[in-house]
Coordinates of C-alpha atoms in Angstrom, one line a residue:
M1043 CA 119.6 91.3 86.7
V1044 CA 120.7 93.1 83.6
F1045 CA 124.4 93.0 82.7
A1046 CA 126.2 95.6 80.6
T1047 CA 128.0 94.3 77.5
R1048 CA 130.1 96.1 75.0
N1049 CA 127.9 98.1 72.4
R1050 CA 124.8 97.0 74.2
V1051 CA 123.1 99.4 76.6
L1052 CA 119.9 98.3 78.3
L1053 CA 119.3 99.8 81.7
I1054 CA 119.6 103.6 81.7
D1055 CA 118.7 106.2 84.3
L1056 CA 117.0 109.0 82.3
H1057 CA 117.0 111.7 85.0
V1058 CA 120.2 112.7 86.7
H1059 CA 121.6 116.1 87.7
S1060 CA 125.2 117.0 88.5
H1061 CA 126.7 120.3 89.7
H1062 CA 126.0 121.7 86.2
S1063 CA 122.3 122.0 87.4
I1064 CA 120.9 124.6 89.7
S1065 CA 120.9 123.1 93.2
G1066 CA 123.0 120.3 91.9
V1067 CA 126.1 119.4 94.1
L1068 CA 127.4 116.1 92.8
E1069 CA 130.5 115.7 90.6
P1070 CA 129.7 114.0 87.3
E1071 CA 132.5 111.4 87.8
E1072 CA 131.1 110.2 91.2
I1073 CA 127.7 109.8 89.6
I1074 CA 129.2 107.7 86.8
L1075 CA 131.2 105.6 89.2
R1076 CA 128.1 105.0 91.4
A1077 CA 126.1 104.1 88.3
K1078 CA 128.6 101.4 87.4
Q1079 CA 128.6 100.1 90.9
V1080 CA 124.9 99.6 91.1
G1081 CA 124.7 97.9 87.7
L1082 CA 123.4 100.6 85.4
D1083 CA 124.5 100.5 81.8
G1084 CA 124.1 104.3 81.2
V1085 CA 122.9 107.6 82.7
C1086 CA 121.4 110.7 81.2
F1087 CA 122.6 114.0 82.5
T1088 CA 119.4 116.1 82.2
E1089 CA 120.7 119.4 83.7
N1090 CA 118.1 122.1 84.4
Q1091 CA 120.0 124.8 82.6
P1092 CA 122.1 124.7 79.3
F1093 CA 125.7 123.6 79.7
S1094 CA 128.7 123.3 77.5
E1095 CA 130.6 120.5 79.4
W1096 CA 128.7 117.7 77.8
K1097 CA 131.8 116.4 75.9
E1098 CA 133.6 116.0 79.2
L1099 CA 130.8 113.9 80.6
K1100 CA 130.9 111.6 77.6
E1101 CA 134.6 111.2 78.0
L1102 CA 134.2 110.2 81.6
G1103 CA 131.7 107.6 80.6
K1104 CA 134.1 106.1 78.2
V1105 CA 136.8 105.9 80.9
H1106 CA 134.6 104.1 83.3
D1107 CA 132.7 102.0 80.7
V1108 CA 129.3 103.6 81.4
A1109 CA 127.3 105.1 78.5
V1110 CA 126.6 108.8 79.0
F1111 CA 123.8 110.7 77.3
V1112 CA 122.9 114.4 77.7
G1113 CA 119.6 116.3 77.7
L1114 CA 117.8 119.0 79.5
E1115 CA 115.1 119.4 82.1
V1116 CA 113.0 122.5 81.4
S1117 CA 110.3 124.2 83.4
T1118 CA 107.3 125.5 81.4
D1119 CA 104.0 127.0 82.1
C1120 CA 102.6 123.5 81.7
G1121 CA 104.9 121.4 83.8
H1122 CA 108.5 120.0 83.6
Y1123 CA 109.9 118.1 80.7
L1124 CA 113.0 116.0 79.9
L1125 CA 114.3 116.9 76.5
F1126 CA 116.6 114.9 74.3
F1127 CA 118.0 115.9 70.9
P1128 CA 119.8 113.9 68.2
D1129 CA 122.6 116.4 68.3
P1130 CA 124.0 116.8 71.9
K1131 CA 125.1 120.4 71.0
Q1132 CA 121.5 121.4 71.5
V1133 CA 122.1 121.4 75.3
E1134 CA 124.6 124.3 75.0
P1135 CA 123.6 127.8 76.0
G1136 CA 121.9 129.7 73.2
A1137 CA 121.4 126.6 71.1
W1138 CA 117.7 127.0 70.8
F1139 CA 116.6 129.3 73.7
D1140 CA 118.3 132.0 75.8
S1141 CA 118.9 131.6 79.5
E1142 CA 121.2 133.2 81.9
E1143 CA 123.6 130.8 83.6
G1144 CA 122.4 130.0 87.1
E1145 CA 118.9 131.1 86.5
E1146 CA 116.1 128.6 85.9
T1147 CA 113.7 130.0 83.4
T1148 CA 110.0 129.2 83.0
L1149 CA 109.4 128.7 79.3
L1150 CA 106.2 128.6 77.3
F1151 CA 105.1 125.1 76.5
D1152 CA 104.3 125.9 72.9
K1153 CA 107.8 127.4 72.3
V1154 CA 109.5 124.3 73.7
R1155 CA 107.3 121.9 71.7
A1156 CA 108.0 123.8 68.5
A1157 CA 111.8 123.7 69.1
V1158 CA 111.7 120.0 69.9
E1159 CA 109.8 119.2 66.8
R1160 CA 112.1 121.4 64.6
L1161 CA 115.2 119.7 66.0
G1162 CA 113.8 116.1 65.9
G1163 CA 113.9 115.6 69.6
V1164 CA 111.5 114.2 72.2
M1165 CA 109.6 115.6 75.1
I1166 CA 109.1 113.4 78.2
A1167 CA 106.6 114.8 80.8
S1168 CA 108.5 114.7 84.1
R1169 CA 106.5 114.1 87.4
P1170 CA 103.3 115.6 85.9
Y1171 CA 101.4 115.2 89.2
D1172 CA 104.0 116.6 91.5
L1173 CA 102.3 119.6 93.2
R1174 CA 105.6 120.7 94.7
I1175 CA 106.8 122.2 91.4
P1176 CA 105.5 125.5 89.8
H1177 CA 102.8 125.0 87.2
P1178 CA 102.4 121.2 87.5
L1179 CA 101.0 119.6 84.4
G1180 CA 98.3 117.4 86.0
D1181 CA 95.4 116.4 83.9
R1182 CA 96.2 118.9 81.2
I1183 CA 98.4 116.1 79.9
F1184 CA 95.3 114.6 78.3
S1185 CA 94.8 117.6 76.0
L1186 CA 98.4 118.7 75.1
K1187 CA 100.0 117.6 71.9
G1188 CA 103.7 116.9 71.2
I1189 CA 104.5 114.8 74.3
H1190 CA 106.2 111.5 73.5
G1191 CA 106.4 109.9 76.9
I1192 CA 105.8 110.2 80.7
E1193 CA 108.1 109.7 83.6
V1194 CA 105.9 107.3 85.6
R1195 CA 108.6 106.4 88.2
N1196 CA 110.5 109.3 89.7
G1197 CA 112.9 108.5 92.6
R1198 CA 112.0 111.7 94.4
C1199 CA 108.2 111.4 94.1
N1200 CA 105.9 109.4 96.4
T1201 CA 103.9 106.4 95.2
L1202 CA 100.6 108.3 94.7
V1203 CA 102.2 110.9 92.4
N1204 CA 103.9 108.2 90.4
D1205 CA 100.8 106.1 90.1
F1206 CA 98.8 109.0 88.8
A1207 CA 101.4 109.5 86.1
L1208 CA 101.3 105.7 85.3
E1209 CA 97.5 105.8 85.0
A1210 CA 97.7 108.8 82.6
C1211 CA 100.4 107.0 80.6
F1212 CA 98.3 103.9 80.3
H1213 CA 95.3 105.7 78.9
L1214 CA 97.4 107.9 76.5
R1215 CA 99.5 104.9 75.4
F1216 CA 102.7 107.0 75.7
A1217 CA 106.2 105.6 76.4
A1218 CA 106.6 105.0 80.1
V1219 CA 110.0 105.7 81.6
G1220 CA 111.7 105.9 85.0
G1221 CA 114.5 108.1 86.4
S1222 CA 116.1 108.5 89.8
H1223 CA 116.0 112.3 89.7
T1224 CA 119.4 112.3 91.4
L1225 CA 120.3 115.8 92.5
D1226 CA 122.0 116.3 95.8
T1227 CA 122.6 112.7 96.9
L1228 CA 123.5 109.4 95.4
T1229 CA 120.9 107.5 97.5
K1230 CA 118.3 107.1 94.7
L1231 CA 120.8 106.3 91.9
G1232 CA 120.2 102.6 90.9
T1233 CA 116.7 102.4 92.4
V1234 CA 114.8 103.7 89.4
A1235 CA 115.7 103.4 85.7
T1236 CA 114.4 102.7 82.2
L1237 CA 114.9 99.4 80.4
F1238 CA 115.5 99.6 76.7
G1239 CA 114.7 96.7 74.4
E1240 CA 117.4 97.6 71.8
T1241 CA 121.0 98.8 71.6
I1242 CA 121.4 102.4 72.6
A1243 CA 124.6 103.9 71.2
D1244 CA 123.8 107.6 71.2
E1245 CA 121.1 110.2 71.6
A1246 CA 119.6 109.4 68.2
A1247 CA 119.1 105.8 69.1
L1248 CA 117.7 106.9 72.5
I1249 CA 115.1 109.1 70.8
N1250 CA 114.1 106.4 68.3
A1251 CA 113.4 103.9 71.1
L1252 CA 111.4 106.5 73.1
K1253 CA 109.3 107.4 70.0
E1254 CA 108.6 103.7 69.3
G1255 CA 107.8 102.9 72.9
N1256 CA 110.4 100.2 73.2
V1257 CA 111.1 101.1 76.8
W1258 CA 109.9 100.0 80.3
P1259 CA 110.1 101.8 83.7
V1260 CA 112.0 99.8 86.3
E1261 CA 112.1 100.0 90.1
I1262 CA 115.1 98.2 91.6
S1263 CA 114.9 97.0 95.2
E1264 CA 118.0 96.8 97.4
T1265 CA 119.9 93.6 97.1
P1266 CA 119.6 91.6 100.4
V1267 CA 122.8 90.8 102.3
L1268 CA 123.1 87.1 102.5
R1269 CA 124.9 85.4 105.4
N1270 CA 126.7 82.1 105.1
N1271 CA 124.8 78.8 105.4
R1272 CA 126.1 78.1 108.9
D1273 CA 124.6 81.4 110.2
M1274 CA 121.4 80.9 108.3
G1275 CA 120.9 77.3 109.3
D1276 CA 120.2 76.6 105.7
R1277 CA 118.8 73.1 105.5
G1278 CA 117.8 72.9 109.1
D1279 CA 115.7 76.0 108.7
R1280 CA 114.0 74.7 105.6
R1281 CA 113.3 71.4 107.4
G1282 CA 111.9 73.4 110.3
R1283 CA 109.7 75.4 108.1
D1284 CA 108.5 72.3 106.3
D1285 CA 107.8 70.6 109.6
R1286 CA 105.8 73.5 110.9
R1287 CA 103.9 73.7 107.7
G1288 CA 103.1 70.0 108.0
R1289 CA 101.9 70.5 111.6
D1290 CA 99.9 73.5 110.6
D1291 CA 98.3 71.7 107.7
R1292 CA 97.4 68.8 110.0
R1293 CA 96.0 71.1 112.6
G1294 CA 94.2 73.0 110.0
R1295 CA 92.6 70.2 108.2
D1296 CA 93.1 66.8 109.9
D1297 CA 92.7 67.9 113.5
R1298 CA 89.7 69.9 112.8
R1299 CA 88.1 67.0 111.0
G1300 CA 88.9 64.8 113.9
R1301 CA 87.5 67.2 116.4
D1302 CA 84.4 67.6 114.3
D1303 CA 84.0 63.8 114.1
R1304 CA 84.3 63.5 117.9
R1305 CA 81.8 66.3 118.4
D1306 CA 79.4 64.5 116.1
S1307 CA 79.8 61.2 118.0
R1308 CA 80.0 62.6 121.5
G1309 CA 78.0 65.7 121.1
R1310 CA 75.0 64.6 119.2
D1311 CA 74.9 60.8 119.5
D1312 CA 76.0 60.6 123.1
R1313 CA 73.8 63.3 124.3
R1314 CA 70.9 61.8 122.5
G1315 CA 71.7 58.4 124.0
R1316 CA 71.9 59.9 127.5
R1317 CA 68.7 61.8 127.0
D1318 CA 67.0 58.7 125.7
S1319 CA 68.2 56.4 128.5
R1320 CA 68.4 58.7 131.4
G1321 CA 66.0 61.4 130.4
R1322 CA 62.9 59.5 129.6
D1323 CA 63.6 56.2 131.3
D1324 CA 64.8 57.7 134.6
R1325 CA 62.0 60.1 134.7
R1326 CA 59.6 57.2 134.2
G1327 CA 61.2 55.4 137.1
R1328 CA 61.0 58.4 139.4
D1329 CA 57.4 59.0 138.4
D1330 CA 56.5 55.4 139.3
R1331 CA 58.2 55.7 142.7
R1332 CA 56.3 58.9 143.3
D1333 CA 53.0 57.3 142.4
S1334 CA 53.6 54.4 144.8
R1335 CA 54.6 56.7 147.6
S1336 CA 51.7 58.9 147.1
R1337 CA 49.4 55.9 147.0
D1338 CA 50.9 54.6 150.2
D1339 CA 50.6 57.9 151.9
R1340 CA 47.1 58.3 150.9
G1341 CA 46.3 54.8 152.0
G1342 CA 48.0 55.4 155.3
R1343 CA 46.1 58.6 155.9
R1344 CA 42.9 56.9 154.9
G1345 CA 43.6 54.0 157.2
G1346 CA 44.3 56.3 160.2
N1347 CA 41.1 58.2 159.7
S1348 CA 39.1 55.0 159.6
R1349 CA 40.6 53.9 162.9
R1350 CA 39.7 57.1 164.5
R1351 CA 36.2 56.6 163.4

């Protein structure tokens, strides 16, 4: 469990959308409150269109003691990317590319890469193997230049899509990150995030950690609801399990050995003894009786024949 402390941000969700995004319906404040509730230290609002309200988001973060960072998610002819800039103003409309409000624009990858390099930002390939998006990146990721990291855990992608991204990231030795991709529900918030190994105070520090690879993707399972010891039968249950394990072990090893030994003594030795005493000896006895009877019968028949004569 990672706990937030003042001036020390560790666990951050790098992929969150509010109502400032196309198809986004969530209020920024409810996202921030939920992030604090699930134990996140910070969230990145990566809206899929430029927005001017980034200062308001940061103020909400200060009110609720949750670090807030801003970026963009852009759609290009070579996949989707999360972009972060040292100066948060670069997320405003017209800062470095023109886009009509409410309209998601497909940009040229080369144009985006050039702008990110010029402004000192980073490009994170988002869900590169998700075939549901237009122009998915796929294996082209192995030949493109200018990418700093890969989102290997996306809360809205299945395991196969995420694992393909993880494999590519492993071979390319890029920074591996995770994000919930919260868009229209808070369900995934707090289940996927990125762990940072250093203090993250602003976008500049965020970019530096991503470029150095001092990050790790994190999947967070739901916390089990624990009942009291009386309901759980705490010690009794443990004793029961231990006893069962003891019986299982004895059955598994000792009893089988015992049965094997009995089989050896009764199965082989006894059967041999019975065959030896009853098989050969008894048959000899029966053979002797048969011989005597046959001799007697033959003698009787011979005697009768001689009397007739």
